[in-house]
mmCIF file of C-alpha atoms in Angstrom:
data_model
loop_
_atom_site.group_PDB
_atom_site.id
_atom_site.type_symbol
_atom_site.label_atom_id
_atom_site.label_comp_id
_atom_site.label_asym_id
_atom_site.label_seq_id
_atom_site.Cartn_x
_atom_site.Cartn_y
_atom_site.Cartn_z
ATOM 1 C CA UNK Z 273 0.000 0.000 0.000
ATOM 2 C CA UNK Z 274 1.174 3.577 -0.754
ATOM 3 C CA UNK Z 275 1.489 5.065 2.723
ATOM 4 C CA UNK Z 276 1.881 8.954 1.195
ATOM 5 C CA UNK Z 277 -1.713 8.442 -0.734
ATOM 6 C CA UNK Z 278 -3.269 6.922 1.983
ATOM 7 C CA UNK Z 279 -1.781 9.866 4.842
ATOM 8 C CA UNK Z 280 -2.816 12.406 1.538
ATOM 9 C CA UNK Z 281 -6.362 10.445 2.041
ATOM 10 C CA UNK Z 282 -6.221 10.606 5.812
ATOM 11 C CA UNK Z 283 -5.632 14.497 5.322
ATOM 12 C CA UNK Z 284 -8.303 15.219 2.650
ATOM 13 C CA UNK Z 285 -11.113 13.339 4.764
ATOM 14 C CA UNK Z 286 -10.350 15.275 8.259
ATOM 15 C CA UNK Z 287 -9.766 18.543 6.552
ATOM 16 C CA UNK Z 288 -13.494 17.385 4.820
ATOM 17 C CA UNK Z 289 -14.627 17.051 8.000
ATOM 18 C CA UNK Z 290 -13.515 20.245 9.538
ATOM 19 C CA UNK Z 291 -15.073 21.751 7.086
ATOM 20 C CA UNK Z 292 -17.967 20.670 7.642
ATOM 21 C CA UNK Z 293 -18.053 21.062 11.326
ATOM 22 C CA UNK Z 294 -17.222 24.687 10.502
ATOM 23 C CA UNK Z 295 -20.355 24.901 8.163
ATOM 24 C CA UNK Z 296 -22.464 23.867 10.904
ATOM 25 C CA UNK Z 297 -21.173 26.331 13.489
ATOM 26 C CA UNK Z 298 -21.260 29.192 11.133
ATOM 27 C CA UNK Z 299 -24.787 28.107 10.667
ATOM 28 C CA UNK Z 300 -25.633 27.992 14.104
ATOM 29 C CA UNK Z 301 -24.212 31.540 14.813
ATOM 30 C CA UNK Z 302 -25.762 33.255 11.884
ATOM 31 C CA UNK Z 303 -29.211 31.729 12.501
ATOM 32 C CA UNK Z 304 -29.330 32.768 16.367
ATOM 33 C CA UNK Z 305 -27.725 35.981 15.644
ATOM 34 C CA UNK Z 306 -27.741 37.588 12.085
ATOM 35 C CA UNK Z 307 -25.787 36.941 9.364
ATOM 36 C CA UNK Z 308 -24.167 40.450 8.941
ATOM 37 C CA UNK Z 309 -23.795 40.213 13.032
ATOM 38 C CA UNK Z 310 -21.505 37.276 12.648
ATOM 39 C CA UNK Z 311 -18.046 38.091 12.638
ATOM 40 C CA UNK Z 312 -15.095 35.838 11.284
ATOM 41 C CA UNK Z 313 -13.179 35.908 14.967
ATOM 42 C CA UNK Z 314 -16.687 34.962 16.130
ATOM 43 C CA UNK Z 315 -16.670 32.104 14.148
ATOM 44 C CA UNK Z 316 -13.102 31.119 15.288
ATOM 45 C CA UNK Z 317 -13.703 31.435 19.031
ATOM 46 C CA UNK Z 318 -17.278 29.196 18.764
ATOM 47 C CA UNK Z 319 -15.321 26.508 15.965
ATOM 48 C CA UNK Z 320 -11.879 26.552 18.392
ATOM 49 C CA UNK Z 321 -9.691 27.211 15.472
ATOM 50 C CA UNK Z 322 -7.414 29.831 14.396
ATOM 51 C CA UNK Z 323 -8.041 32.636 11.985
ATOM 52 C CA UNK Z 324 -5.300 31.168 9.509
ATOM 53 C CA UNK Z 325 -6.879 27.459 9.718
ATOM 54 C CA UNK Z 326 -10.231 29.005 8.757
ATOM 55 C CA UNK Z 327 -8.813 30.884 6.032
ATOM 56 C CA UNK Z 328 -7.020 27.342 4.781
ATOM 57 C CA UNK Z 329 -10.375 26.320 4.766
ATOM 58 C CA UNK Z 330 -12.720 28.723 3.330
ATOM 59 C CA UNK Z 331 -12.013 32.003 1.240
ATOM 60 C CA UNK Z 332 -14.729 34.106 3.151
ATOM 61 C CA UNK Z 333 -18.014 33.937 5.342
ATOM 62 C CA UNK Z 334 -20.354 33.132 2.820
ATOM 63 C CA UNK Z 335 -18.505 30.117 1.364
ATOM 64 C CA UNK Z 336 -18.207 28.632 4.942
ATOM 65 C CA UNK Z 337 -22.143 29.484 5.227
ATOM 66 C CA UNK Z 338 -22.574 27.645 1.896
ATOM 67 C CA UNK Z 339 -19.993 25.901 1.122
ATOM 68 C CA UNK Z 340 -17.854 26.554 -2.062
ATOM 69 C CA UNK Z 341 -20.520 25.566 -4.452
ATOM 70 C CA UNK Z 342 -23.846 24.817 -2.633
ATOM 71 C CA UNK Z 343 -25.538 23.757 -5.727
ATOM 72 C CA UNK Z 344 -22.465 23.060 -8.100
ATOM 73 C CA UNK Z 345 -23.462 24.627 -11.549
ATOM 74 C CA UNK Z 346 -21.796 21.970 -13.619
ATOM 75 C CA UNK Z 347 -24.698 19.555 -12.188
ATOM 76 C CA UNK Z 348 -26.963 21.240 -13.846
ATOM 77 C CA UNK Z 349 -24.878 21.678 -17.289
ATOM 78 C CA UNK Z 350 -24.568 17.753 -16.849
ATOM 79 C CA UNK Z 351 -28.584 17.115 -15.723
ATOM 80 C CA UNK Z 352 -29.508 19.419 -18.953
ATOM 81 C CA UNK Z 353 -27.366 17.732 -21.458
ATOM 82 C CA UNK Z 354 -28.610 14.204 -20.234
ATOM 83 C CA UNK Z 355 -32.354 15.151 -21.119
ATOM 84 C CA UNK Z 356 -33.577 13.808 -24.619
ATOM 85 C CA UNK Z 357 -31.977 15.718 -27.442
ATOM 86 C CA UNK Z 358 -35.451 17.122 -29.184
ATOM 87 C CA UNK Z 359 -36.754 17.691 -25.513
ATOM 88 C CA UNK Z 360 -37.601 21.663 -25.963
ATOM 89 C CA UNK Z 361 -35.439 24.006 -23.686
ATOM 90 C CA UNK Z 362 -37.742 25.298 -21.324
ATOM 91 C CA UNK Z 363 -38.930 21.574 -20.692
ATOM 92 C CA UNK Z 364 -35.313 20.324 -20.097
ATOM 93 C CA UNK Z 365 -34.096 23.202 -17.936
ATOM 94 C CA UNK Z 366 -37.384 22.727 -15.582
ATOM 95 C CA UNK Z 367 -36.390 19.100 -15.759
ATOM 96 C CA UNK Z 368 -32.660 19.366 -14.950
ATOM 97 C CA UNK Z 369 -33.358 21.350 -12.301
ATOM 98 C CA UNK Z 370 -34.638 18.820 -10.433
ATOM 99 C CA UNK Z 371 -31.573 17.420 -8.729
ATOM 100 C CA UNK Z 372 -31.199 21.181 -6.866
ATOM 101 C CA UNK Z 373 -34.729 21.216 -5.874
ATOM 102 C CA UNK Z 374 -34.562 17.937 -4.040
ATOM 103 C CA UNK Z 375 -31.458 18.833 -2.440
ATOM 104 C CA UNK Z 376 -33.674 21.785 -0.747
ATOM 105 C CA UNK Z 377 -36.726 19.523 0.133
ATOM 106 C CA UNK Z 378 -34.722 17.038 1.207
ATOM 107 C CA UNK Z 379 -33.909 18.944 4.416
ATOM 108 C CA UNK Z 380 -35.245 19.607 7.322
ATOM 109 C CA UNK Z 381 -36.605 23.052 8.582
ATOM 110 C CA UNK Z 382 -33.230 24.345 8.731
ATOM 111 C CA UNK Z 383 -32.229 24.556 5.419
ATOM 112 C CA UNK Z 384 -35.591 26.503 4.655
ATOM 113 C CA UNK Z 385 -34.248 29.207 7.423
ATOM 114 C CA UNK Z 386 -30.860 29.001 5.680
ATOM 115 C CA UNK Z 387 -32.450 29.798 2.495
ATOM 116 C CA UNK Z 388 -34.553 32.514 4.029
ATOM 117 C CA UNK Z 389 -31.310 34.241 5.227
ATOM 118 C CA UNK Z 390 -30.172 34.194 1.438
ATOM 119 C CA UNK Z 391 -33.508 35.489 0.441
ATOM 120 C CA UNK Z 392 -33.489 38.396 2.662
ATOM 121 C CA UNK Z 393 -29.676 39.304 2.883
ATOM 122 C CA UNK Z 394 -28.429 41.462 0.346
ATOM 123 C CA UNK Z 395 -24.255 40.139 0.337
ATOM 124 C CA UNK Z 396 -25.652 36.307 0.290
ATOM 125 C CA UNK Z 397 -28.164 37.691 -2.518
ATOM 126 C CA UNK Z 398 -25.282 39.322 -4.517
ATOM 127 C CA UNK Z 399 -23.469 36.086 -3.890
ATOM 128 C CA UNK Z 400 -26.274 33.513 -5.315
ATOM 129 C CA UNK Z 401 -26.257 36.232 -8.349
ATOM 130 C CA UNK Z 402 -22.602 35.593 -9.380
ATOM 131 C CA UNK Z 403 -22.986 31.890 -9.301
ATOM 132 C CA UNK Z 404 -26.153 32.658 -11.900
ATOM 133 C CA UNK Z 405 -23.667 34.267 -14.326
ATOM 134 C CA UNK Z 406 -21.308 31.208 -13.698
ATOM 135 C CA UNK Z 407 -24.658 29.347 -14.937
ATOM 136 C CA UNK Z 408 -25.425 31.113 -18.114
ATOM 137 C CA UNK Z 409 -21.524 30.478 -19.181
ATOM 138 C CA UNK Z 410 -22.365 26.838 -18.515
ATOM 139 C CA UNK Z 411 -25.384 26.521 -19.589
ATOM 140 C CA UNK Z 412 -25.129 28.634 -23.191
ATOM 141 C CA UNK Z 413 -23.873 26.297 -25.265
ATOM 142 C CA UNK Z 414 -26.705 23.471 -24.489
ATOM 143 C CA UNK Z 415 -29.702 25.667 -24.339
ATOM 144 C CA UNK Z 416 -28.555 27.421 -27.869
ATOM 145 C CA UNK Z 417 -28.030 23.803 -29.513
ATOM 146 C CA UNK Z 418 -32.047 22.868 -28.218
ATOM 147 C CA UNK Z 419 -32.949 26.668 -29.891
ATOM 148 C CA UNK Z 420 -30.700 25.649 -33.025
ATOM 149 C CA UNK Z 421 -28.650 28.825 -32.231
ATOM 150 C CA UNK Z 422 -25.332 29.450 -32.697
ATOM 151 C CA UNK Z 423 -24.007 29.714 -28.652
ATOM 152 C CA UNK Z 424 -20.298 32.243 -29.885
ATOM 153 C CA UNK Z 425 -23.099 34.316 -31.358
ATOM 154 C CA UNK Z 426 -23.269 37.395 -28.760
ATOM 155 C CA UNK Z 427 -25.937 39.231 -30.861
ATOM 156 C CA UNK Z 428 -28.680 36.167 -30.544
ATOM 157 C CA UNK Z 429 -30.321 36.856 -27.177
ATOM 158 C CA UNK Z 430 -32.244 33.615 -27.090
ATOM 159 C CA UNK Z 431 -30.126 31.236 -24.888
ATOM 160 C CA UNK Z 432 -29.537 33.962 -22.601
ATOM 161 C CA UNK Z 433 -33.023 35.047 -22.679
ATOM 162 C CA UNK Z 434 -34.135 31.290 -21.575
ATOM 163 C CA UNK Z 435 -31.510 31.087 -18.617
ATOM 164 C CA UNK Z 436 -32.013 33.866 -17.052
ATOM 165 C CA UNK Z 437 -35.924 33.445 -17.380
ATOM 166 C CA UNK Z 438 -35.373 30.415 -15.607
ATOM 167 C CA UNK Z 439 -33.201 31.136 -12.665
ATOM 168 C CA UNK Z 440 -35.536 34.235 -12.310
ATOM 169 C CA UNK Z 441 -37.734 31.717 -11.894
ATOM 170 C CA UNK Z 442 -35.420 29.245 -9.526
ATOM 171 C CA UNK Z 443 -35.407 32.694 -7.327
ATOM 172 C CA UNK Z 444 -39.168 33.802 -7.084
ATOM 173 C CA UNK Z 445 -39.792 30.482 -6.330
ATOM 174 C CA UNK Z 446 -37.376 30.611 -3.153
ATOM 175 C CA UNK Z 447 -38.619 33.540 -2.054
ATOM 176 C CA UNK Z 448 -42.087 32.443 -1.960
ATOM 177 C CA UNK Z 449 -40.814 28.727 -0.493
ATOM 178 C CA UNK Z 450 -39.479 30.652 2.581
ATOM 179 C CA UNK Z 451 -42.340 33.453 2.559
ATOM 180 C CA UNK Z 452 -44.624 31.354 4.576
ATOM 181 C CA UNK Z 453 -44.654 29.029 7.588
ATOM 182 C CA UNK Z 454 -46.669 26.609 5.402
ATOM 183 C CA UNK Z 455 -45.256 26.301 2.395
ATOM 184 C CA UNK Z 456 -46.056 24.457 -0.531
ATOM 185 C CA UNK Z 457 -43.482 21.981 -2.005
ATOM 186 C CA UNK Z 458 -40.715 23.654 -3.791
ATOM 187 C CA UNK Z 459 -41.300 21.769 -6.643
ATOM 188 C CA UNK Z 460 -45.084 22.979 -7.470
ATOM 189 C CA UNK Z 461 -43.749 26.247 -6.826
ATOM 190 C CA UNK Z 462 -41.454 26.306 -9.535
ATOM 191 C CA UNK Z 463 -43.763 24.435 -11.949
ATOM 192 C CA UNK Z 464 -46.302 27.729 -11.033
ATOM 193 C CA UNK Z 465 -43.735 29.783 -11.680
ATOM 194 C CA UNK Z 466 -41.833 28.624 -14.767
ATOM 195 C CA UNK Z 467 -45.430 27.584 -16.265
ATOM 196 C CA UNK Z 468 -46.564 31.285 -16.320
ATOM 197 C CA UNK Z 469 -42.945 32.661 -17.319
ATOM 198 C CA UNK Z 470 -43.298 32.300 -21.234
ATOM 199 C CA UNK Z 471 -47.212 32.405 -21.594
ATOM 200 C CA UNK Z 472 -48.818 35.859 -22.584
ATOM 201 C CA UNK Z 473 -51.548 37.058 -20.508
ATOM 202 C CA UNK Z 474 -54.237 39.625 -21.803
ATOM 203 C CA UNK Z 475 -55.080 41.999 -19.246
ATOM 204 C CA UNK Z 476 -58.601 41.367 -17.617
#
C-alpha cells in the first residue's frame, strides 16, 4: 500500500470534516444571531480554530455558510445535457433542475431558514447572483443547440433570454418557499412559476 496516498487520504477526509463542522457552526451563529452580526473571529472562538486554519479552509463567510458551491453549476450543465436531445429548452431546464430542488426539500426546517437568510440578505443575494452568471456560461452552449442557435453568437439573445428566465424563476420560487410558515413543495412552486414565465396574458 502507498502510505503517502493513503496519509494524503487521511488528510483530505479530516480537513473534509472540519469543514464541515465549521459549516455547521457558522450556521448555528448566523441563525441565532444575524448573518451580517456574525463576525469571522466569532466564528473562530465558537469553531476553536485559528483565523489562519479558517482561512485554509474557506475564502470568506459566505462560502463557509454555503460551502464553495452549494448547488455546483456543472450539475446542472450535466442534468440538462442528459435530457432527450429534441426535448424543448424550457422543458429540459425545468427538468434538470430537479436534482437542486430535491437537495432543498430534502432537508429539514433548517435549510428553509438558511435559504430565508439568502432570500433576505443582500451580500448572500449578490453572492447567489454571481454563481447565476457562472450558470449562463455553462449553460449557453446546451440551451442554444435545443434553440438551433449558434451559442459564440453574442448578438442572438435567445439562450440567454431562456436562462435567465429560468433562474428568475429558480429565485421567485425561493422567495415564496421561505415566505410562509406553510409552504407548498418547492417543486409545485417552480412548476407555477416557470409555467406562467413564457405564456402571454391579456389583461382582464
Amino acid at each position: 500500500m502507498n502510505r503517502d496516498r493513503t496519509a494524503g487520504g487521511a488528510r483530505a477526509r479530516a480537513r473534509q470534516a472540519m469543514r464541515a463542522e465549521v459549516a455547521v457552526t457558522v450556521q448555528d451563529l448566523v441563525l441565532a444571531h444575524g448573518y451580517e452580526e456574525t463576525t469571522i473571529d466569532d466564528i473562530c472562538a465558537a469553531a476553536e480554530i485559528s483565523r489562519s486554519t479558517f482561512f485554509r479552509c474557506f475564502h470568506s463567510k459566505e462560502e463557509a455558510l454555503f460551502g464553495p458551491t452549494a448547488e455546483a453549476p456543472e450539475y446542472l450543465r450535466d442534468a440538462l445535457a442528459a435530457r432527450p436531445a429534441d426535448e424543448a429548452p424550457w422543458v429540459a431546464i425545468r427538468h434538470a433542475l430537479n436534482p437542486m430542488i430535491d437537495q432543498y426539500e430534502g432537508h429539514d426546517e433548517r435549510t428553509r431558514r438558511l435559504t430565508r437568510l439568502m432570500v433576505n440578505t443582500p451580500a448572500l443575494t449578490a453572492r447567489h447572483r454571481e454563481k447565476n452568471a457562472r450558470w449562463h456560461e455553462l449553460l449557453r452552449p446546451e440551451i442554444a443547440r435545443r434553440l438551433g442557435a449558434d451559442p459564440a453568437d453574442a448578438a442572438d439573445p435567445r439562450a440567454n433570454a431562456v436562462i435567465a428566465a429560468a433562474l428568475g424563476c429558480v429565485e421567485a420560487a425561493l422567495a415564496a418557499w421561505t415566505a410562509s410558515d406553510r409552504p407548498r413543495s418547492l417543486s409545485e412552486i417552480l412548476d407555477q412559476a416557470m409555467g406562467v414565465a413564457f405564456v402571454p396574458h391579456r389583461p382582464q
